[in-house]
Amino acid sequence: MAPLPIKVYGEEVLRQKSMDIENLDGKAAQFLEDLKLTMLQARGLGLAANQVGRALRAFAIDLSQFDVLAEPKVFINPEIVDVGGNVVTAEEGCLSFPGLFQNIERSDRATIKSINLDGKEYLFEASGLVARVIQHEIDHLDGVLFIDHLTPAQRTLIKRKLTRIKAGERV
Ligand code: NI
């Protein structure tokens, strides 16, 4: 296992729409382990495959810093089934935007369907922070970034920071 380099804002792969993983072979399983390891080492709450340069529909989440019983999880070919509940504003960051934190509106409930390594489908229902992280990661798979949820005025305020991130700096 080896951690993978994380792509930062400005790299084209972050804007790509990811493709389903068709072949759940040993290589795919190894990649998913590496994705999880990369997230854990970077202390992220979530990491999508295109953030490490592979436009595949998969992401990892780790909420163990909020819930000691939470194990890191990997989702394969996930799709949103339902999003609802209250719309809540909370601060979000992203490993592809080092140092940038912004208040983002998200629904506080989300259900996704995903498959396990045996190709078996299952539903995963989430609320609160987990629902937020899942929506953020699903966005990544569609080439959508958290800053896309900001208003044009909010985007203008962070323009200089975005330029610095593109240049490889932490803001
Ligand atoms: Ni992100």
mmCIF file of C-alpha atoms and ligand atoms in Angstrom:
data_model
loop_
_atom_site.group_PDB
_atom_site.id
_atom_site.type_symbol
_atom_site.label_atom_id
_atom_site.label_comp_id
_atom_site.label_asym_id
_atom_site.label_seq_id
_atom_site.Cartn_x
_atom_site.Cartn_y
_atom_site.Cartn_z
ATOM 1 C CA MET A 1 0.000 0.000 0.000
ATOM 2 C CA ALA A 2 1.153 3.462 -0.790
ATOM 3 C CA PRO A 3 -0.446 6.872 -0.349
ATOM 4 C CA LEU A 4 -1.151 8.656 -3.621
ATOM 5 C CA PRO A 5 -0.439 12.307 -4.488
ATOM 6 C CA ILE A 6 -3.548 14.491 -4.016
ATOM 7 C CA LYS A 7 -4.596 16.697 -6.933
ATOM 8 C CA VAL A 8 -5.296 20.324 -6.119
ATOM 9 C CA TYR A 9 -7.721 22.843 -7.563
ATOM 10 C CA GLY A 10 -6.864 23.710 -11.149
ATOM 11 C CA GLU A 11 -6.072 20.144 -12.196
ATOM 12 C CA GLU A 12 -8.403 18.995 -14.933
ATOM 13 C CA VAL A 13 -9.203 15.583 -13.451
ATOM 14 C CA LEU A 14 -11.146 17.321 -10.653
ATOM 15 C CA ARG A 15 -13.606 18.540 -13.288
ATOM 16 C CA GLN A 16 -14.028 15.182 -14.988
ATOM 17 C CA LYS A 17 -17.188 13.154 -14.619
ATOM 18 C CA SER A 18 -16.075 9.828 -13.185
ATOM 19 C CA MET A 19 -16.856 6.449 -14.739
ATOM 20 C CA ASP A 20 -18.142 3.396 -12.880
ATOM 21 C CA ILE A 21 -15.554 0.803 -11.885
ATOM 22 C CA GLU A 22 -16.470 -2.093 -14.191
ATOM 23 C CA ASN A 23 -13.917 -4.619 -13.053
ATOM 24 C CA LEU A 24 -13.806 -5.272 -9.312
ATOM 25 C CA ASP A 25 -10.544 -7.181 -9.514
ATOM 26 C CA GLY A 26 -7.517 -7.225 -7.232
ATOM 27 C CA LYS A 27 -6.124 -4.100 -8.855
ATOM 28 C CA ALA A 28 -9.330 -2.196 -8.151
ATOM 29 C CA ALA A 29 -9.329 -3.432 -4.533
ATOM 30 C CA GLN A 30 -5.710 -2.304 -4.159
ATOM 31 C CA PHE A 31 -6.539 1.129 -5.574
ATOM 32 C CA LEU A 32 -9.430 1.504 -3.107
ATOM 33 C CA GLU A 33 -7.129 0.583 -0.208
ATOM 34 C CA ASP A 34 -4.625 3.188 -1.410
ATOM 35 C CA LEU A 35 -7.416 5.772 -1.688
ATOM 36 C CA LYS A 36 -8.451 5.057 1.917
ATOM 37 C CA LEU A 37 -4.853 5.201 3.136
ATOM 38 C CA THR A 38 -4.279 8.510 1.334
ATOM 39 C CA MET A 39 -7.357 9.988 3.017
ATOM 40 C CA LEU A 40 -6.314 8.732 6.462
ATOM 41 C CA GLN A 41 -2.760 10.042 6.139
ATOM 42 C CA ALA A 42 -4.035 13.439 4.953
ATOM 43 C CA ARG A 43 -6.573 13.443 7.847
ATOM 44 C CA GLY A 44 -9.436 14.138 5.470
ATOM 45 C CA LEU A 45 -13.068 13.343 6.208
ATOM 46 C CA GLY A 46 -13.464 12.107 2.662
ATOM 47 C CA LEU A 47 -11.542 11.617 -0.572
ATOM 48 C CA ALA A 48 -12.833 10.872 -4.057
ATOM 49 C CA ALA A 49 -10.925 8.831 -6.638
ATOM 50 C CA ASN A 50 -10.473 11.751 -9.032
ATOM 51 C CA GLN A 51 -8.711 13.663 -6.245
ATOM 52 C CA VAL A 52 -5.876 11.168 -6.669
ATOM 53 C CA GLY A 53 -6.030 11.374 -10.447
ATOM 54 C CA ARG A 54 -8.368 8.499 -11.342
ATOM 55 C CA ALA A 55 -11.774 9.503 -12.734
ATOM 56 C CA LEU A 56 -13.522 6.482 -11.226
ATOM 57 C CA ARG A 57 -16.748 6.449 -9.231
ATOM 58 C CA ALA A 58 -15.438 5.680 -5.758
ATOM 59 C CA PHE A 59 -14.758 7.580 -2.581
ATOM 60 C CA ALA A 60 -13.606 6.974 0.972
ATOM 61 C CA ILE A 61 -14.897 8.596 4.168
ATOM 62 C CA ASP A 62 -13.591 8.641 7.731
ATOM 63 C CA LEU A 63 -15.650 10.161 10.517
ATOM 64 C CA SER A 64 -13.719 8.514 13.362
ATOM 65 C CA GLN A 65 -12.608 11.890 14.769
ATOM 66 C CA PHE A 66 -16.282 12.594 15.550
ATOM 67 C CA ASP A 67 -17.437 9.076 16.339
ATOM 68 C CA VAL A 68 -14.934 6.644 17.826
ATOM 69 C CA LEU A 69 -16.983 3.706 16.575
ATOM 70 C CA ALA A 70 -16.935 4.901 12.965
ATOM 71 C CA GLU A 71 -14.723 2.810 10.696
ATOM 72 C CA PRO A 72 -13.340 4.313 7.496
ATOM 73 C CA LYS A 73 -15.511 3.247 4.579
ATOM 74 C CA VAL A 74 -15.116 3.011 0.825
ATOM 75 C CA PHE A 75 -18.062 3.401 -1.549
ATOM 76 C CA ILE A 76 -17.949 1.898 -5.034
ATOM 77 C CA ASN A 77 -20.087 3.234 -7.910
ATOM 78 C CA PRO A 78 -22.238 5.234 -5.477
ATOM 79 C CA GLU A 79 -25.362 7.055 -6.573
ATOM 80 C CA ILE A 80 -27.628 9.430 -4.687
ATOM 81 C CA VAL A 81 -31.012 7.829 -4.058
ATOM 82 C CA ASP A 82 -32.520 10.553 -1.928
ATOM 83 C CA VAL A 83 -31.505 13.873 -0.392
ATOM 84 C CA GLY A 84 -33.751 15.680 2.055
ATOM 85 C CA GLY A 85 -34.309 16.924 5.553
ATOM 86 C CA ASN A 86 -33.315 20.419 6.581
ATOM 87 C CA VAL A 87 -30.895 22.606 4.689
ATOM 88 C CA VAL A 88 -28.006 23.367 7.020
ATOM 89 C CA THR A 89 -25.051 25.722 6.591
ATOM 90 C CA ALA A 90 -21.720 24.488 7.942
ATOM 91 C CA GLU A 91 -18.044 24.954 7.297
ATOM 92 C CA GLU A 92 -16.440 22.615 4.771
ATOM 93 C CA GLY A 93 -12.935 22.041 3.588
ATOM 94 C CA CYS A 94 -11.516 19.827 0.868
ATOM 95 C CA LEU A 95 -8.120 18.127 0.524
ATOM 96 C CA SER A 96 -7.888 19.595 -2.996
ATOM 97 C CA PHE A 97 -8.115 23.129 -1.494
ATOM 98 C CA PRO A 98 -5.439 23.132 1.218
ATOM 99 C CA GLY A 99 -6.342 25.566 3.977
ATOM 100 C CA LEU A 100 -9.604 26.823 2.453
ATOM 101 C CA PHE A 101 -12.777 26.565 4.563
ATOM 102 C CA GLN A 102 -16.150 27.903 3.461
ATOM 103 C CA ASN A 103 -19.719 27.819 4.746
ATOM 104 C CA ILE A 104 -21.752 25.605 2.432
ATOM 105 C CA GLU A 105 -25.474 24.804 2.440
ATOM 106 C CA ARG A 106 -26.367 21.107 2.296
ATOM 107 C CA SER A 107 -29.323 18.916 3.136
ATOM 108 C CA ASP A 108 -28.847 17.077 6.414
ATOM 109 C CA ARG A 109 -30.099 13.698 5.182
ATOM 110 C CA ALA A 110 -28.850 11.649 2.260
ATOM 111 C CA THR A 111 -29.267 8.080 1.060
ATOM 112 C CA ILE A 112 -26.933 6.548 -1.479
ATOM 113 C CA LYS A 113 -26.725 3.178 -3.100
ATOM 114 C CA SER A 114 -23.360 1.593 -3.615
ATOM 115 C CA ILE A 115 -21.828 -1.817 -4.208
ATOM 116 C CA ASN A 116 -19.352 -3.807 -2.161
ATOM 117 C CA LEU A 117 -16.273 -5.573 -3.559
ATOM 118 C CA ASP A 118 -18.439 -8.594 -4.420
ATOM 119 C CA GLY A 119 -20.610 -6.377 -6.600
ATOM 120 C CA LYS A 120 -23.524 -6.579 -4.185
ATOM 121 C CA GLU A 121 -25.691 -3.471 -3.976
ATOM 122 C CA TYR A 122 -26.636 -1.866 -0.670
ATOM 123 C CA LEU A 123 -28.236 1.316 0.604
ATOM 124 C CA PHE A 124 -26.456 3.661 2.994
ATOM 125 C CA GLU A 125 -28.536 6.217 4.874
ATOM 126 C CA ALA A 126 -26.775 9.144 6.460
ATOM 127 C CA SER A 127 -27.670 12.234 8.456
ATOM 128 C CA GLY A 128 -25.812 15.242 9.808
ATOM 129 C CA LEU A 129 -22.100 15.460 9.096
ATOM 130 C CA VAL A 130 -21.979 12.079 7.334
ATOM 131 C CA ALA A 131 -24.731 13.210 4.948
ATOM 132 C CA ARG A 132 -22.760 16.377 4.276
ATOM 133 C CA VAL A 133 -19.515 14.508 3.550
ATOM 134 C CA ILE A 134 -21.312 12.066 1.256
ATOM 135 C CA GLN A 135 -22.889 14.867 -0.779
ATOM 136 C CA HIS A 136 -19.489 16.595 -1.037
ATOM 137 C CA GLU A 137 -17.862 13.375 -2.304
ATOM 138 C CA ILE A 138 -20.654 12.517 -4.761
ATOM 139 C CA ASP A 139 -20.214 16.036 -6.145
ATOM 140 C CA HIS A 140 -16.515 15.243 -6.758
ATOM 141 C CA LEU A 141 -17.501 12.206 -8.839
ATOM 142 C CA ASP A 142 -19.584 14.512 -11.031
ATOM 143 C CA GLY A 143 -16.744 17.027 -11.394
ATOM 144 C CA VAL A 144 -18.434 19.451 -8.977
ATOM 145 C CA LEU A 145 -16.375 21.223 -6.297
ATOM 146 C CA PHE A 146 -17.567 22.725 -3.005
ATOM 147 C CA ILE A 147 -16.770 26.243 -4.200
ATOM 148 C CA ASP A 148 -19.401 25.732 -6.929
ATOM 149 C CA HIS A 149 -22.025 26.034 -4.183
ATOM 150 C CA LEU A 150 -20.906 29.579 -3.309
ATOM 151 C CA THR A 151 -22.659 32.652 -4.657
ATOM 152 C CA PRO A 152 -20.770 34.741 -7.245
ATOM 153 C CA ALA A 153 -20.150 37.357 -4.534
ATOM 154 C CA GLN A 154 -18.682 34.734 -2.175
ATOM 155 C CA ARG A 155 -16.506 33.408 -5.004
ATOM 156 C CA THR A 156 -15.161 36.892 -5.647
ATOM 157 C CA LEU A 157 -14.052 37.141 -2.022
ATOM 158 C CA ILE A 158 -11.863 34.033 -2.300
ATOM 159 C CA LYS A 159 -10.517 34.685 -5.809
ATOM 160 C CA ARG A 160 -7.017 35.466 -4.600
ATOM 161 C CA LYS A 161 -6.938 32.389 -2.371
ATOM 162 C CA LEU A 162 -7.984 30.208 -5.319
ATOM 163 C CA THR A 163 -5.156 31.631 -7.403
ATOM 164 C CA ARG A 164 -2.700 30.766 -4.633
ATOM 165 C CA ILE A 165 -4.064 27.223 -4.311
ATOM 166 C CA LYS A 166 -3.656 26.759 -8.073
ATOM 167 C CA ALA A 167 -0.056 27.848 -7.654
ATOM 168 C CA GLY A 168 0.443 25.059 -5.117
ATOM 169 C CA GLU A 169 0.234 27.114 -1.934
ATOM 170 C CA ARG A 170 -1.694 26.449 1.241
ATOM 171 C CA VAL A 171 -4.020 29.363 2.021
HETATM 172 NI NI NI B 1 -13.356 17.498 -1.445
#
